[in-house]
Coordinates of C-alpha atoms in Angstrom, one line a residue:
X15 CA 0.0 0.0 0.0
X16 CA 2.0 3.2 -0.9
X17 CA 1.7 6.3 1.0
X18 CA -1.5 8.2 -0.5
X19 CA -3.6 5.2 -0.3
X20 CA -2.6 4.5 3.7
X21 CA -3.4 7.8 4.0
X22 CA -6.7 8.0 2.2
X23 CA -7.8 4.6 4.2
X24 CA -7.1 6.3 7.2
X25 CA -8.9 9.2 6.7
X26 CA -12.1 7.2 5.4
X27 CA -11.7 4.7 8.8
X28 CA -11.7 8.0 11.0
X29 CA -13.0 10.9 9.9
X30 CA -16.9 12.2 8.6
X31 CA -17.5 14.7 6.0
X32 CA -18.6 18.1 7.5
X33 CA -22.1 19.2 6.6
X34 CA -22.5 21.2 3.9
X35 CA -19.5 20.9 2.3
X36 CA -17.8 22.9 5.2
X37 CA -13.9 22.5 5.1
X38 CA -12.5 20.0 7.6
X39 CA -9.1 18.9 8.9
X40 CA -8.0 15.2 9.4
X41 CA -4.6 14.8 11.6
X42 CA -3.0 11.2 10.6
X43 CA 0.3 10.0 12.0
X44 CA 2.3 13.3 12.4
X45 CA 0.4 14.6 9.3
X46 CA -2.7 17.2 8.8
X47 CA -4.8 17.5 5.7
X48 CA -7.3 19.5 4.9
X49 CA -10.6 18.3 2.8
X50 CA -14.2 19.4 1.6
X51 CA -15.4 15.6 1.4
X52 CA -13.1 12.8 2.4
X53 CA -11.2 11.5 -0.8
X54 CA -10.2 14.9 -1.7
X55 CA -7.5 16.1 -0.1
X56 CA -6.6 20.0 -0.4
X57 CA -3.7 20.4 1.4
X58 CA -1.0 18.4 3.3
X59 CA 1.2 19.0 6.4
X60 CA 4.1 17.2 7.7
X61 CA 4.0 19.2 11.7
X62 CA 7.6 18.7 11.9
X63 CA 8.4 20.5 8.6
X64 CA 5.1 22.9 7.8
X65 CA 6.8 24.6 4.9
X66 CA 7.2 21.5 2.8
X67 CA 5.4 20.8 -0.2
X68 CA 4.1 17.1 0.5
X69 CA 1.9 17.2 -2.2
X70 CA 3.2 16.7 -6.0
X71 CA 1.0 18.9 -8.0
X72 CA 2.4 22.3 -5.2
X73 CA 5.7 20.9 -6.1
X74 CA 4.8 21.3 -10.0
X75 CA 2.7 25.1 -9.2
X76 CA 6.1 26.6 -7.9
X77 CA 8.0 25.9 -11.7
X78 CA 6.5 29.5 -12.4
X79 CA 9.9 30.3 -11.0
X80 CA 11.1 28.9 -14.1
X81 CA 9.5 31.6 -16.2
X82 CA 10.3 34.4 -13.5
X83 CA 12.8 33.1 -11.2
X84 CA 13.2 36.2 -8.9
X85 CA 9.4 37.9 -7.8
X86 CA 9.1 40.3 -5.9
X87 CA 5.2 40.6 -5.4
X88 CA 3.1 37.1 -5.5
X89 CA -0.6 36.4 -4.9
X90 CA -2.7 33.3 -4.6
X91 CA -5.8 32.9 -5.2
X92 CA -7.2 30.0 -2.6
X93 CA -4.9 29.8 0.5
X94 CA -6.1 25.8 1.8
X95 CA -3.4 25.0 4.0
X96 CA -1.0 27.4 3.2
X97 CA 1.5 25.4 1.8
X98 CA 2.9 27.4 -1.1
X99 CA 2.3 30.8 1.1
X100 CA 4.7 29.5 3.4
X101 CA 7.2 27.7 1.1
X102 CA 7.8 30.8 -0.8
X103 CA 7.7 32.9 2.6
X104 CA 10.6 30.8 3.8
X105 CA 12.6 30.0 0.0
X106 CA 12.1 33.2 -1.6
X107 CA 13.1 36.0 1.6
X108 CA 12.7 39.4 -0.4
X109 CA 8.9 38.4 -2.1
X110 CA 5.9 40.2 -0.8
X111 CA 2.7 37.9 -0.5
X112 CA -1.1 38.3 -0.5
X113 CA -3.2 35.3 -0.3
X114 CA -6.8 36.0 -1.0
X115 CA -9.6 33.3 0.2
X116 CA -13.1 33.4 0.0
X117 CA -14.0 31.0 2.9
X118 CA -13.7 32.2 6.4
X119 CA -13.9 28.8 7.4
X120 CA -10.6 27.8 5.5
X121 CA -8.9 30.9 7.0
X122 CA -10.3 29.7 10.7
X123 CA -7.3 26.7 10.3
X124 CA -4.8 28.7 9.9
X125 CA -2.9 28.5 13.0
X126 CA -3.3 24.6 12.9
X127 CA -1.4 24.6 9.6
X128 CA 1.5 27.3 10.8
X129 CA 0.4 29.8 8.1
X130 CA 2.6 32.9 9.4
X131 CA 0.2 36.2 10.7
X132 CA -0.5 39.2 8.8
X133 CA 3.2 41.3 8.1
X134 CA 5.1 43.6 6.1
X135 CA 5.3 40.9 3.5
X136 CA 2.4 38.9 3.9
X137 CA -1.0 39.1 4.5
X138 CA -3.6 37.0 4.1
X139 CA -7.5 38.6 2.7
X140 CA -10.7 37.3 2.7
X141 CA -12.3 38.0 -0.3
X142 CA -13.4 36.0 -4.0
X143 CA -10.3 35.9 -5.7
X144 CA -11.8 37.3 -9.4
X145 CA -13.1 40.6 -7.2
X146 CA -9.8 41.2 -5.8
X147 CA -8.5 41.0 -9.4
X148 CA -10.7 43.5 -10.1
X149 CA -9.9 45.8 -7.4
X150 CA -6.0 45.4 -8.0
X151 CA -4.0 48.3 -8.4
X152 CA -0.6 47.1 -8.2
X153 CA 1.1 44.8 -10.3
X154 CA 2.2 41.2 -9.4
X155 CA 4.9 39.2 -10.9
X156 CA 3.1 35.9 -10.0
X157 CA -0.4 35.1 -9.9
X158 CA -1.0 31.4 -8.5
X159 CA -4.7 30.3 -8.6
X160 CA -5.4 27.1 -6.9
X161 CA -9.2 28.1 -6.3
X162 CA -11.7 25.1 -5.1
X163 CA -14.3 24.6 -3.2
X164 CA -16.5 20.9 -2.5
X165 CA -17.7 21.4 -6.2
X166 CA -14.9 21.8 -7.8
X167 CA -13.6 25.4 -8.8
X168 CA -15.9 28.2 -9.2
X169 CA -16.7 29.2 -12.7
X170 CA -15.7 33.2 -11.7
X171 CA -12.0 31.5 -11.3
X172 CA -11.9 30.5 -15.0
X173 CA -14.0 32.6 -16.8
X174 CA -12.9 34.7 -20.2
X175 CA -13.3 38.2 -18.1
X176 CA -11.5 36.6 -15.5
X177 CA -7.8 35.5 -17.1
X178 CA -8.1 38.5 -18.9
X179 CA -7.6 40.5 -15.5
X180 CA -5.3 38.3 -14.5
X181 CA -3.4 39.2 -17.7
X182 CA -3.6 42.9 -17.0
X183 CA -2.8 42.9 -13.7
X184 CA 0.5 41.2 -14.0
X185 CA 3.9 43.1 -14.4
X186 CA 5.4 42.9 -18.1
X187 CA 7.0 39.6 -17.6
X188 CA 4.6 38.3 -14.9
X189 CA 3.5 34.6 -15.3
X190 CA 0.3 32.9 -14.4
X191 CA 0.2 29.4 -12.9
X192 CA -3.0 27.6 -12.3
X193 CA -4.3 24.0 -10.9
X194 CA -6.9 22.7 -13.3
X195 CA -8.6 19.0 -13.0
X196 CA -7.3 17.3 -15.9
X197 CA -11.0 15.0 -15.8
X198 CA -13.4 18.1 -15.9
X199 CA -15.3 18.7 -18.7
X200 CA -14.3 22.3 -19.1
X201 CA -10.7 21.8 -18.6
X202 CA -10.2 22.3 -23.0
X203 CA -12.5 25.6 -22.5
X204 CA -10.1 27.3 -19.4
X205 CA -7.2 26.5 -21.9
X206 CA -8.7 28.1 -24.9
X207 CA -9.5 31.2 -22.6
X208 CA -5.8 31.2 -21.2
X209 CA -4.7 31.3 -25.0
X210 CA -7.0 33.7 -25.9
X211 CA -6.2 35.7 -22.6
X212 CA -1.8 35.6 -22.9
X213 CA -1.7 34.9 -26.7
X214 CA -1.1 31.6 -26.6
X215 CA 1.9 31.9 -24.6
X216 CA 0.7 28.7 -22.3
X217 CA 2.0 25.6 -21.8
X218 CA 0.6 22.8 -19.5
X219 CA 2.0 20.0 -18.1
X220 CA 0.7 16.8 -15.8
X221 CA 1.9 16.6 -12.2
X222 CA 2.6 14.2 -9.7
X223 CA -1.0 14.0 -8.8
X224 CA -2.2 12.3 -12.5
X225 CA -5.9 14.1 -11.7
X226 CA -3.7 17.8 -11.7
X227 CA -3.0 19.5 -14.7
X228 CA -0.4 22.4 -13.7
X229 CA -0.9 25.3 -16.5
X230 CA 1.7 27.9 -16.9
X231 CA 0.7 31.5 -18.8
X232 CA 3.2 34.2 -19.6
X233 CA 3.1 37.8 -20.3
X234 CA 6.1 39.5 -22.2
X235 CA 8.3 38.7 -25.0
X236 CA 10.2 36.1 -23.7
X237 CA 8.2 32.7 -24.0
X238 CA 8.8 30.4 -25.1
X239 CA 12.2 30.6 -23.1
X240 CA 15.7 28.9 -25.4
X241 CA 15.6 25.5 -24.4
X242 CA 19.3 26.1 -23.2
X243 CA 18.0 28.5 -20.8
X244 CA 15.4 27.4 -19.1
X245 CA 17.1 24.1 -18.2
X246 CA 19.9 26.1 -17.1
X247 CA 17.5 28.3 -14.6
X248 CA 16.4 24.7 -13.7
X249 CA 19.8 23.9 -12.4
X250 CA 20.6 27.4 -10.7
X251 CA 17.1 26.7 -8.8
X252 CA 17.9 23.1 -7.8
X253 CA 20.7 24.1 -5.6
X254 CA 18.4 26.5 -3.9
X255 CA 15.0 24.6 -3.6
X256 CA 13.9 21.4 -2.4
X257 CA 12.3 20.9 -5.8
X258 CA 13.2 19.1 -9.0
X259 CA 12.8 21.6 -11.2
X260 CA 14.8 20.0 -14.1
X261 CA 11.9 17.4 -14.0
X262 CA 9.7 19.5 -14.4
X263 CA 11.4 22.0 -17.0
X264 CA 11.9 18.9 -19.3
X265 CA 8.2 18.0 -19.2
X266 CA 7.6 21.4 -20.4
X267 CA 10.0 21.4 -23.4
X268 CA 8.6 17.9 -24.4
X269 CA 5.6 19.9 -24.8
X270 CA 6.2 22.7 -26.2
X271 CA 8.4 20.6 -29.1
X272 CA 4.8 18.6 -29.3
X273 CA 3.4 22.0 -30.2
X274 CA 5.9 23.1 -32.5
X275 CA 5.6 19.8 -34.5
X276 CA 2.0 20.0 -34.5
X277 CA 2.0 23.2 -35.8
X278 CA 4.8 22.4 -38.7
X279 CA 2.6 19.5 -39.9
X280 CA 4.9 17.2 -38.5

């Protein structure tokens, strides 16, 4: 039985469902999770190392630091357990944060996952993520959308009007990085929008998690990157992260060369 499935069978032997789709936590061995129904986990903490990514598909979200390696402003849309806010709170020192959630009740676990208080540099803000984007006035290098709720995520998280805000508000080289279900229905409709959205600069790739499709869009000139340089940012990031990003960075040339050859009738 590998790891996931002891986990998931311990979670189904003792834990129940909150009503209503209400978010709950499930603690497991020295780990903590966090779930809308039981078989869907939505984040995952070690306690003795908080600001790990345990989960694959977080692993495969932070390759946006492949396109733009040093940010200084990030926000996420959909904080869960925290795990990315507090990864790049602890691997990226100079980056200034915001984390916008919609649910109160996910922000109510947030000292149980050791998600930082408000600071200079990070702050977290209760609010639908689409009407922050509207309200923006600043401009963000990152924009990481890992939206969901116990259906799924909300239409106002992938709509046309939305990734064309998320387009504007980032800075001139800014890159967008989003979790979509690679099972749902209108997972071929968010990618046309992101094409339509960033110009077909997008490439998507599979994660750890085979049910995550990670989904990277980039403003600016630069994409896509040399193949020589991207896979050299890969290596200057490895020696800094707890991340194979190499893995990652050839998954995404594999693609894009797919692309190419499909587009050159080959």
């Amino acid at each position: 039985m590998n790891d996931l499935v002891e986990y998931l069978a311990g979670l189904q032997a003792g834990s129940h469902a909150a009503p209503d789709g209400k978010p709950f936590v499930h603690e497991y061995r020295d780990e903590l999770s966090l779930h809308f129904e039981p078989q869907t986990i939505q984040s995952r903490m070690q306690r003795n190392a908080p600001d790990e990514l345990v989960l694959g598909y977080t692993r495969a979200m932070m390759s946006f630091l492949l396109f733009h390696p040093v940010p200084a402003r990030i926000a996420m849309i959909g904080l869960g357990g925290g795990s990315m806010a507090k990864y790049c709170l602890r691997f990226l020192p100079a980056v200034d944060f915001t984390a916008i959630e919609i649910s109160p009740a996910v922000i109510a676990f947030r000292s149980a996952f050791a998600i930082p208080p408000d600071s200079e540099r990070f702050r977290v803000i209760c609010s639908d993520g689409a009407d922050y984007m509207r309200d923006a006035s600043h401009r963000m290098d990152a924009l990481i959308v890992d939206g969901f709720d116990a259906s799924g995520q909300p239409p106002q998280l992938c709509s046309q009007d939305f990734y064309d805000l998320c387009e504007a508000r980032l800075s001139e080289a800014g890159v967008l990085v989003t979790n979509l279900w690679a099972a749902d229905v209108a997972y071929g409709t968010c990618i046309s929008r992101l094409r339509r959205s960033f110009g077909d600069q997008v490439v998507s790739v599979s994660s750890e998690d085979p049910e995550n499709r990670i989904v990277f869009a980039c403003k600016g000139p630069g994409f896509p990157p040399p193949e020589r340089d991207l896979l050299r940012r890969a290596h200057e990031l490895n020696a800094v992260h707890r991340i194979d990003f190499t893995q990652i960075a050839e998954a995404i040339l594999r693609r894009l060369r797919r692309r190419a050859g499909e587009r050159n009738g080959k």
